[in-house]
mmCIF file of C-alpha atoms in Angstrom:
data_model
loop_
_atom_site.group_PDB
_atom_site.id
_atom_site.type_symbol
_atom_site.label_atom_id
_atom_site.label_comp_id
_atom_site.label_asym_id
_atom_site.label_seq_id
_atom_site.Cartn_x
_atom_site.Cartn_y
_atom_site.Cartn_z
ATOM 1 C CA MET O 1 7.121 201.587 128.529
ATOM 2 C CA PRO O 2 9.755 199.223 127.931
ATOM 3 C CA GLN O 3 9.016 195.585 126.319
ATOM 4 C CA GLN O 4 8.941 193.130 129.075
ATOM 5 C CA LEU O 5 10.519 189.506 128.137
ATOM 6 C CA TYR O 6 8.378 187.021 128.893
ATOM 7 C CA ASN O 7 10.045 183.724 130.424
ATOM 8 C CA PRO O 8 7.013 180.796 131.272
ATOM 9 C CA PHE O 9 10.273 178.571 132.797
ATOM 10 C CA SER O 10 11.110 181.148 136.090
ATOM 11 C CA ASN O 11 8.465 179.587 137.556
ATOM 12 C CA PHE O 12 7.169 176.524 135.114
ATOM 13 C CA ASN O 13 4.144 178.540 134.100
ATOM 14 C CA PHE O 14 3.035 175.214 131.173
ATOM 15 C CA SER O 15 -0.566 175.148 131.492
ATOM 16 C CA ASN O 16 -3.127 175.780 129.258
ATOM 17 C CA ARG O 17 -4.727 179.011 130.581
ATOM 18 C CA ASN O 18 -1.922 181.690 129.716
ATOM 19 C CA CYS O 19 -0.688 182.476 126.783
ATOM 20 C CA PHE O 20 2.595 180.726 125.500
ATOM 21 C CA LEU O 21 3.911 183.023 123.505
ATOM 22 C CA THR O 22 3.108 186.522 126.334
ATOM 23 C CA GLY O 23 2.280 184.262 129.208
ATOM 24 C CA GLU O 24 -1.299 186.587 129.175
ATOM 25 C CA ALA O 25 -4.418 185.250 130.925
ATOM 26 C CA LEU O 26 -6.456 183.401 128.984
ATOM 27 C CA SER O 27 -10.173 184.253 128.614
ATOM 28 C CA THR O 28 -11.595 180.330 127.968
ATOM 29 C CA SER O 29 -8.808 177.296 127.454
ATOM 30 C CA GLU O 30 -9.392 176.225 124.359
ATOM 31 C CA GLU O 31 -7.569 179.046 123.310
ATOM 32 C CA LYS O 32 -5.196 177.012 121.102
ATOM 33 C CA ILE O 33 -3.643 176.882 117.978
ATOM 34 C CA GLN O 34 -2.359 173.860 116.065
ATOM 35 C CA VAL O 35 1.702 172.844 116.972
ATOM 36 C CA PHE O 36 1.378 171.525 113.200
ATOM 37 C CA PRO O 37 -0.410 174.451 111.233
ATOM 38 C CA GLN O 38 -3.762 173.562 109.689
ATOM 39 C CA TRP O 39 -2.478 174.554 106.005
ATOM 40 C CA LEU O 40 0.553 171.738 106.198
ATOM 41 C CA MET O 41 -1.878 169.377 107.865
ATOM 42 C CA SER O 42 -4.164 169.735 105.353
ATOM 43 C CA ARG O 43 -1.410 169.433 102.267
ATOM 44 C CA PHE O 44 -0.150 166.607 102.900
ATOM 45 C CA GLU O 45 -3.514 164.493 105.518
ATOM 46 C CA LEU O 46 -1.106 165.037 108.890
ATOM 47 C CA GLU O 47 -4.170 165.105 111.020
ATOM 48 C CA ASP O 48 -4.494 162.261 112.514
ATOM 49 C CA LYS O 49 -1.467 160.399 111.618
ATOM 50 C CA PRO O 50 0.525 158.964 114.647
ATOM 51 C CA PHE O 51 3.167 161.271 116.284
ATOM 52 C CA LYS O 52 5.387 159.544 119.266
ATOM 53 C CA LEU O 53 5.693 161.035 122.107
ATOM 54 C CA LEU O 54 9.139 160.736 124.236
ATOM 55 C CA ASP O 55 7.773 158.937 127.163
ATOM 56 C CA GLU O 56 6.389 156.520 124.132
ATOM 57 C CA SER O 57 2.579 157.757 124.403
ATOM 58 C CA MET O 58 0.932 158.217 120.974
ATOM 59 C CA ALA O 59 -1.054 162.005 119.968
ATOM 60 C CA THR O 60 -2.284 162.884 116.552
ATOM 61 C CA TYR O 61 -0.680 165.309 114.459
ATOM 62 C CA LYS O 62 -3.975 167.902 115.836
ATOM 63 C CA ASP O 63 -3.299 166.984 118.953
ATOM 64 C CA LEU O 64 -0.525 168.730 118.840
ATOM 65 C CA LYS O 65 -1.672 172.090 120.690
ATOM 66 C CA LEU O 66 -0.823 175.522 121.687
ATOM 67 C CA PRO O 67 -2.402 177.958 123.976
ATOM 68 C CA CYS O 68 -2.165 181.276 122.518
ATOM 69 C CA SER O 69 -3.902 184.555 122.729
ATOM 70 C CA ALA O 70 -6.653 185.022 119.372
ATOM 71 C CA VAL O 71 -5.556 188.465 119.615
ATOM 72 C CA VAL O 72 -1.983 186.947 119.675
ATOM 73 C CA ASN O 73 -2.292 184.646 117.146
ATOM 74 C CA GLU O 74 -4.598 187.162 114.506
ATOM 75 C CA ASN O 75 -1.450 189.674 114.963
ATOM 76 C CA TYR O 76 1.804 187.841 114.612
ATOM 77 C CA LEU O 77 0.906 184.462 114.140
ATOM 78 C CA GLU O 78 -1.084 183.765 111.420
ATOM 79 C CA PRO O 79 0.518 186.540 109.717
ATOM 80 C CA LEU O 80 3.557 184.428 109.256
ATOM 81 C CA GLU O 81 1.784 181.281 108.103
ATOM 82 C CA SER O 82 0.629 183.074 105.999
ATOM 83 C CA GLU O 83 3.755 184.315 104.599
ATOM 84 C CA ILE O 84 5.471 180.843 105.246
ATOM 85 C CA ALA O 85 2.238 178.820 103.626
ATOM 86 C CA ASN O 86 2.691 180.740 100.465
ATOM 87 C CA ALA O 87 6.238 180.544 99.903
ATOM 88 C CA PHE O 88 6.061 176.802 100.736
ATOM 89 C CA GLU O 89 3.494 176.628 98.103
ATOM 90 C CA GLN O 90 6.162 177.767 95.235
ATOM 91 C CA GLY O 91 8.628 175.325 96.121
ATOM 92 C CA TYR O 92 12.084 176.096 96.665
ATOM 93 C CA GLU O 93 12.200 179.376 94.653
ATOM 94 C CA GLY O 94 10.424 180.543 97.070
ATOM 95 C CA VAL O 95 11.182 179.345 100.710
ATOM 96 C CA SER O 96 14.543 180.547 99.354
ATOM 97 C CA GLN O 97 13.194 184.125 99.193
ATOM 98 C CA LEU O 98 11.698 183.943 102.476
ATOM 99 C CA ASN O 99 14.310 186.167 104.898
ATOM 100 C CA ASP O 100 15.574 183.055 107.097
ATOM 101 C CA VAL O 101 14.455 185.144 110.617
ATOM 102 C CA LYS O 102 11.325 184.626 109.850
ATOM 103 C CA LEU O 103 11.908 180.118 108.771
ATOM 104 C CA PHE O 104 13.871 180.457 111.967
ATOM 105 C CA GLN O 105 10.515 182.314 114.305
ATOM 106 C CA TRP O 106 8.216 179.508 112.022
ATOM 107 C CA ALA O 107 11.130 176.553 112.753
ATOM 108 C CA GLY O 108 11.329 178.046 116.006
ATOM 109 C CA LYS O 109 7.416 178.520 117.576
ATOM 110 C CA LEU O 110 6.892 174.781 115.877
ATOM 111 C CA LEU O 111 9.466 173.151 117.299
ATOM 112 C CA TYR O 112 8.902 174.355 120.969
ATOM 113 C CA GLY O 113 4.935 174.001 120.599
ATOM 114 C CA ILE O 114 6.000 169.414 120.537
ATOM 115 C CA ILE O 115 8.686 171.162 123.555
ATOM 116 C CA PHE O 116 5.650 171.920 125.809
ATOM 117 C CA ASN O 117 3.429 169.286 124.877
ATOM 118 C CA GLU O 118 6.390 167.007 124.895
ATOM 119 C CA ILE O 119 6.775 169.378 129.237
ATOM 120 C CA GLN O 120 3.217 168.565 129.429
ATOM 121 C CA ALA O 121 3.124 164.839 129.482
ATOM 122 C CA GLY O 122 5.961 164.805 131.665
ATOM 123 C CA ILE O 123 4.396 166.987 134.415
ATOM 124 C CA ARG O 124 1.490 164.886 134.357
ATOM 125 C CA GLN O 125 2.955 161.846 134.272
ATOM 126 C CA GLN O 126 5.458 162.517 136.967
ATOM 127 C CA HIS O 127 2.250 163.757 139.409
ATOM 128 C CA ALA O 128 0.442 160.450 138.572
ATOM 129 C CA GLN O 129 3.407 159.004 140.501
ATOM 130 C CA GLY O 130 3.668 161.463 143.053
ATOM 131 C CA GLU O 131 6.619 162.790 141.951
ATOM 132 C CA GLU O 132 7.601 166.467 141.121
ATOM 133 C CA PHE O 133 9.027 167.000 137.412
ATOM 134 C CA SER O 134 12.710 167.634 136.503
ATOM 135 C CA MET O 135 14.701 168.571 133.896
ATOM 136 C CA SER O 136 19.069 169.385 133.773
ATOM 137 C CA HIS O 137 19.758 173.103 134.078
ATOM 138 C CA ALA O 138 21.150 172.345 130.501
ATOM 139 C CA ILE O 139 17.585 171.855 129.049
ATOM 140 C CA ILE O 140 15.709 174.217 130.453
ATOM 141 C CA HIS O 141 18.669 176.944 129.598
ATOM 142 C CA LYS O 142 18.318 175.867 126.303
ATOM 143 C CA PHE O 143 14.827 176.187 125.942
ATOM 144 C CA THR O 144 14.122 179.188 127.199
ATOM 145 C CA GLN O 145 16.997 180.703 125.045
ATOM 146 C CA LEU O 146 14.801 179.773 122.163
ATOM 147 C CA HIS O 147 11.837 180.701 124.052
ATOM 148 C CA MET O 148 13.042 184.596 124.120
ATOM 149 C CA MET O 149 14.187 184.320 121.017
ATOM 150 C CA LEU O 150 10.729 183.825 119.855
ATOM 151 C CA GLN O 151 9.186 186.366 121.295
ATOM 152 C CA SER O 152 11.062 188.074 118.365
ATOM 153 C CA ILE O 153 7.493 187.280 116.425
ATOM 154 C CA ASN O 154 5.510 189.678 118.793
ATOM 155 C CA LEU O 155 8.290 192.323 120.101
ATOM 156 C CA SER O 156 10.750 194.606 118.730
ATOM 157 C CA LEU O 157 13.674 192.427 119.807
ATOM 158 C CA GLU O 158 17.064 192.017 117.675
ATOM 159 C CA PHE O 159 19.763 189.903 116.973
ATOM 160 C CA ASP O 160 23.133 192.252 117.570
ATOM 161 C CA GLU O 161 25.202 191.573 114.821
ATOM 162 C CA PHE O 162 25.397 188.074 114.853
ATOM 163 C CA LYS O 163 21.711 185.133 113.678
ATOM 164 C CA PRO O 164 21.121 182.087 116.443
ATOM 165 C CA PHE O 165 20.408 179.344 114.373
ATOM 166 C CA SER O 166 21.934 177.478 111.267
ATOM 167 C CA LEU O 167 20.375 177.217 107.926
ATOM 168 C CA ALA O 168 20.754 174.578 104.945
ATOM 169 C CA LEU O 169 18.104 174.808 102.616
ATOM 170 C CA PHE O 170 18.597 172.169 99.145
ATOM 171 C CA ARG O 171 16.792 171.589 95.988
ATOM 172 C CA VAL O 172 15.853 168.080 96.341
ATOM 173 C CA ASN O 173 14.486 166.016 93.990
ATOM 174 C CA ASN O 174 11.830 164.360 95.913
ATOM 175 C CA ALA O 175 8.749 162.256 95.834
ATOM 176 C CA ASP O 176 5.459 163.646 95.138
ATOM 177 C CA ASP O 177 3.766 164.205 98.038
ATOM 178 C CA VAL O 178 6.646 164.037 100.217
ATOM 179 C CA PHE O 179 6.598 164.909 104.600
ATOM 180 C CA GLY O 180 9.805 164.211 105.840
ATOM 181 C CA TYR O 181 9.586 165.353 109.453
ATOM 182 C CA ARG O 182 12.616 165.195 112.087
ATOM 183 C CA ASP O 183 13.789 166.786 115.517
ATOM 184 C CA GLU O 184 16.138 166.383 117.971
ATOM 185 C CA ILE O 185 14.576 168.727 120.511
ATOM 186 C CA ASN O 186 17.225 167.605 123.207
ATOM 187 C CA THR O 187 19.665 170.341 120.392
ATOM 188 C CA LEU O 188 17.011 172.396 119.261
ATOM 189 C CA THR O 189 17.797 170.568 115.520
ATOM 190 C CA PHE O 190 14.729 170.182 112.858
ATOM 191 C CA SER O 191 13.915 169.255 109.548
ATOM 192 C CA LEU O 192 11.689 168.992 106.196
ATOM 193 C CA ARG O 193 11.713 167.839 102.991
ATOM 194 C CA ILE O 194 8.893 168.147 101.055
ATOM 195 C CA LYS O 195 7.647 169.690 97.562
ATOM 196 C CA ASP O 196 11.545 169.728 96.115
ATOM 197 C CA PHE O 197 13.659 170.964 98.824
ATOM 198 C CA GLY O 198 14.746 169.693 101.625
ATOM 199 C CA LEU O 199 15.312 172.005 105.200
ATOM 200 C CA ILE O 200 17.497 171.599 107.831
ATOM 201 C CA ILE O 201 18.222 174.419 110.868
ATOM 202 C CA CYS O 202 20.480 174.428 114.267
ATOM 203 C CA LEU O 203 18.010 177.041 116.454
ATOM 204 C CA GLN O 204 20.698 177.890 119.576
ATOM 205 C CA ASP O 205 24.073 177.576 118.045
ATOM 206 C CA ASN O 206 24.864 181.313 116.826
ATOM 207 C CA GLY O 207 25.847 179.469 113.324
ATOM 208 C CA THR O 208 27.929 176.789 114.297
ATOM 209 C CA ASN O 209 27.265 174.300 112.607
ATOM 210 C CA ALA O 210 27.264 175.151 109.359
ATOM 211 C CA ARG O 211 30.757 176.584 109.960
ATOM 212 C CA TYR O 212 31.903 173.156 110.858
ATOM 213 C CA HIS O 213 29.858 171.824 107.981
ATOM 214 C CA ASN O 214 31.360 174.506 105.941
ATOM 215 C CA GLU O 215 33.367 172.488 103.218
ATOM 216 C CA VAL O 216 30.550 170.044 103.039
ATOM 217 C CA LEU O 217 27.835 173.109 101.837
ATOM 218 C CA GLU O 218 29.844 174.592 99.699
ATOM 219 C CA LYS O 219 31.077 171.766 97.452
ATOM 220 C CA ILE O 220 27.218 170.701 96.681
ATOM 221 C CA ALA O 221 25.911 174.722 96.819
ATOM 222 C CA GLY O 222 23.893 175.080 94.639
ATOM 223 C CA GLN O 223 22.766 171.623 93.323
ATOM 224 C CA PRO O 224 20.195 169.392 93.340
ATOM 225 C CA LEU O 225 20.046 166.210 95.920
ATOM 226 C CA HIS O 226 18.909 163.379 95.370
ATOM 227 C CA PRO O 227 16.503 162.488 98.720
ATOM 228 C CA ILE O 228 19.758 160.176 100.234
ATOM 229 C CA GLN O 229 21.937 162.991 99.805
ATOM 230 C CA PHE O 230 19.395 165.389 101.756
ATOM 231 C CA GLU O 231 19.510 162.260 104.425
ATOM 232 C CA GLU O 232 23.616 162.192 104.505
ATOM 233 C CA LEU O 233 23.900 165.944 105.413
ATOM 234 C CA ASN O 234 20.603 165.944 107.586
ATOM 235 C CA ALA O 235 22.768 163.454 109.586
ATOM 236 C CA ARG O 236 25.927 165.031 109.681
ATOM 237 C CA PHE O 237 23.688 168.407 110.657
ATOM 238 C CA PHE O 238 21.910 165.741 113.463
ATOM 239 C CA TYR O 239 25.220 164.039 114.796
ATOM 240 C CA SER O 240 26.962 167.567 115.158
ATOM 241 C CA ALA O 241 24.202 169.257 116.735
ATOM 242 C CA TYR O 242 24.884 166.662 119.454
ATOM 243 C CA LEU O 243 28.760 166.948 119.625
ATOM 244 C CA PHE O 244 28.578 170.559 120.219
ATOM 245 C CA ASN O 245 29.361 171.462 123.917
ATOM 246 C CA ARG O 246 28.605 174.695 124.681
ATOM 247 C CA LEU O 247 25.203 176.545 125.679
ATOM 248 C CA PRO O 248 25.372 179.310 124.176
ATOM 249 C CA GLU O 249 24.657 182.625 126.249
ATOM 250 C CA TYR O 250 22.830 186.472 125.023
ATOM 251 C CA ASN O 251 23.170 190.098 127.303
ATOM 252 C CA ILE O 252 20.048 191.257 127.417
ATOM 253 C CA LEU O 253 19.910 195.346 126.335
ATOM 254 C CA PRO O 254 16.725 196.572 126.142
ATOM 255 C CA VAL O 255 16.975 199.833 124.087
ATOM 256 C CA ASN O 256 13.746 202.212 124.077
ATOM 257 C CA ASP O 257 11.796 200.078 122.802
ATOM 258 C CA THR O 258 13.452 197.973 121.423
ATOM 259 C CA ILE O 259 15.088 194.932 122.978
ATOM 260 C CA TYR O 260 19.081 194.026 122.276
ATOM 261 C CA LEU O 261 20.294 190.631 122.316
ATOM 262 C CA GLU O 262 24.069 190.716 122.008
ATOM 263 C CA ALA O 263 25.711 186.527 121.883
ATOM 264 C CA MET O 264 28.404 186.393 123.815
ATOM 265 C CA PRO O 265 31.746 184.676 123.189
ATOM 266 C CA LEU O 266 30.917 180.935 122.592
ATOM 267 C CA ARG O 267 34.911 180.528 123.834
ATOM 268 C CA GLY O 268 34.711 181.382 126.941
ATOM 269 C CA MET O 269 36.705 180.674 129.842
ATOM 270 C CA SER O 270 37.410 176.609 127.712
ATOM 271 C CA SER O 271 39.650 175.903 125.445
ATOM 272 C CA LYS O 272 38.154 173.011 125.261
ATOM 273 C CA PRO O 273 36.917 172.754 121.041
ATOM 274 C CA LEU O 274 33.685 173.405 120.585
ATOM 275 C CA PHE O 275 32.221 170.189 119.625
ATOM 276 C CA ASP O 276 33.945 167.036 121.194
ATOM 277 C CA HIS O 277 35.113 164.206 119.023
ATOM 278 C CA TRP O 278 33.359 162.870 115.631
ATOM 279 C CA VAL O 279 32.577 158.955 116.337
ATOM 280 C CA VAL O 280 33.113 156.928 112.985
ATOM 281 C CA LYS O 281 30.853 154.833 114.315
ATOM 282 C CA THR O 282 28.670 156.808 115.786
ATOM 283 C CA TYR O 283 27.683 159.458 112.620
ATOM 284 C CA GLY O 284 27.330 155.653 110.958
ATOM 285 C CA GLN O 285 24.894 154.483 113.198
ATOM 286 C CA VAL O 286 23.093 158.238 113.030
ATOM 287 C CA LEU O 287 23.166 157.323 109.012
ATOM 288 C CA GLU O 288 21.922 154.439 109.509
ATOM 289 C CA ASN O 289 18.204 155.893 110.728
ATOM 290 C CA PHE O 290 18.510 158.755 108.138
ATOM 291 C CA TRP O 291 18.301 155.840 105.353
ATOM 292 C CA LYS O 292 15.754 153.651 106.956
ATOM 293 C CA ASN O 293 13.904 153.847 103.767
ATOM 294 C CA TRP O 294 16.731 152.841 101.390
ATOM 295 C CA GLY O 295 17.423 149.602 103.914
ATOM 296 C CA ILE O 296 20.604 150.151 103.847
ATOM 297 C CA LEU O 297 22.836 148.754 106.850
ATOM 298 C CA LEU O 298 25.361 149.878 109.760
ATOM 299 C CA PHE O 299 27.953 147.657 108.704
ATOM 300 C CA GLU O 300 27.654 148.100 105.029
ATOM 301 C CA ILE O 301 27.988 152.046 106.022
ATOM 302 C CA ILE O 302 31.256 151.376 108.048
ATOM 303 C CA LYS O 303 32.691 148.986 106.256
ATOM 304 C CA ASN O 304 35.136 151.607 106.221
ATOM 305 C CA PRO O 305 35.267 153.027 108.741
ATOM 306 C CA GLU O 306 37.336 155.464 107.667
ATOM 307 C CA GLU O 307 35.438 156.442 105.121
ATOM 308 C CA PRO O 308 32.224 155.721 105.560
ATOM 309 C CA MET O 309 29.470 155.701 102.997
ATOM 310 C CA SER O 310 28.386 158.635 101.473
ATOM 311 C CA PHE O 311 26.086 159.582 98.834
ATOM 312 C CA LEU O 312 27.055 163.129 98.384
ATOM 313 C CA PHE O 313 30.870 162.342 97.693
ATOM 314 C CA ASP O 314 33.129 159.770 95.945
ATOM 315 C CA ALA O 315 36.154 157.871 97.012
ATOM 316 C CA ASP O 316 37.943 161.795 95.562
ATOM 317 C CA GLY O 317 35.636 163.979 97.826
ATOM 318 C CA ASN O 318 34.038 165.205 94.308
ATOM 319 C CA PHE O 319 30.375 165.700 94.266
ATOM 320 C CA VAL O 320 27.932 163.093 92.894
ATOM 321 C CA PRO O 321 25.624 164.404 91.054
ATOM 322 C CA ALA O 322 22.203 163.381 91.727
ATOM 323 C CA GLU O 323 21.159 162.140 88.344
ATOM 324 C CA SER O 324 24.076 159.704 88.448
ATOM 325 C CA ILE O 325 22.286 158.033 91.752
ATOM 326 C CA GLN O 326 20.185 154.634 91.167
ATOM 327 C CA LEU O 327 17.677 154.612 94.083
ATOM 328 C CA PRO O 328 14.643 155.545 94.393
ATOM 329 C CA ALA O 329 13.600 158.818 96.334
#
């Protein structure tokens, strides 16, 4: 029997009575998993820390949960969590040995968990106001594609000669016990800075953001980064993900017991560049936010509008070694 993909967006099923991954009915509404896995929350004491949702309401990290069948959790999610947890415990060396599709699945599951909770909060809020919940077609398209790809965790689903994501992993000289997490659900961008590494993933770009930043990535390849350098790279990726103006499309090709996803050309019928124009002031505003820990303000960043402030590169475009940066981690 051919495998069936589940699409919760076809009828907007975000109840706690169905498994988020397969759609199967759950025996109890208590059949749930944590969005931020327990091992991560315990390691960084996150359980009771505040987590702000898009509707401005506050939750805690441990409040964020996903309805999930015990069988799916035991057979597919727990083995994935175990593999990721073991690698993360070893730091950069362990994470760099991981299959990058596993990292994509793990980060995608976490980000989708946040999306699921955001949608539930949105539905509650709209219903309380007597309104129907609605989302833009573009956002539904992105979320649907991400959810489809997450089913590579529990189904035989293969990415046919492409990877749906960009991934950048660097050794970072972090302070002890730092937990630097960021996401942007509209662009499906994820970042995590812990232990001795920093990780950035654009989850739905077919590798385009990595190609966009190829020159930067080549210059800093293999170099350990100061946290302010990693956050600069982070800002570049988060901003370019915002500028990326395509909605990737995929052909779904079931062959025997495997589902193959084939990426369609991003250019499509449009001659328009894949990215909108890079505006230095807007990038500076993003960077100011990412550099908040160091108190660097926008007017300092864009004092020279042609050459915004950088800790990654000097005035000649050469990489600045992390150890030469005299700033706290």
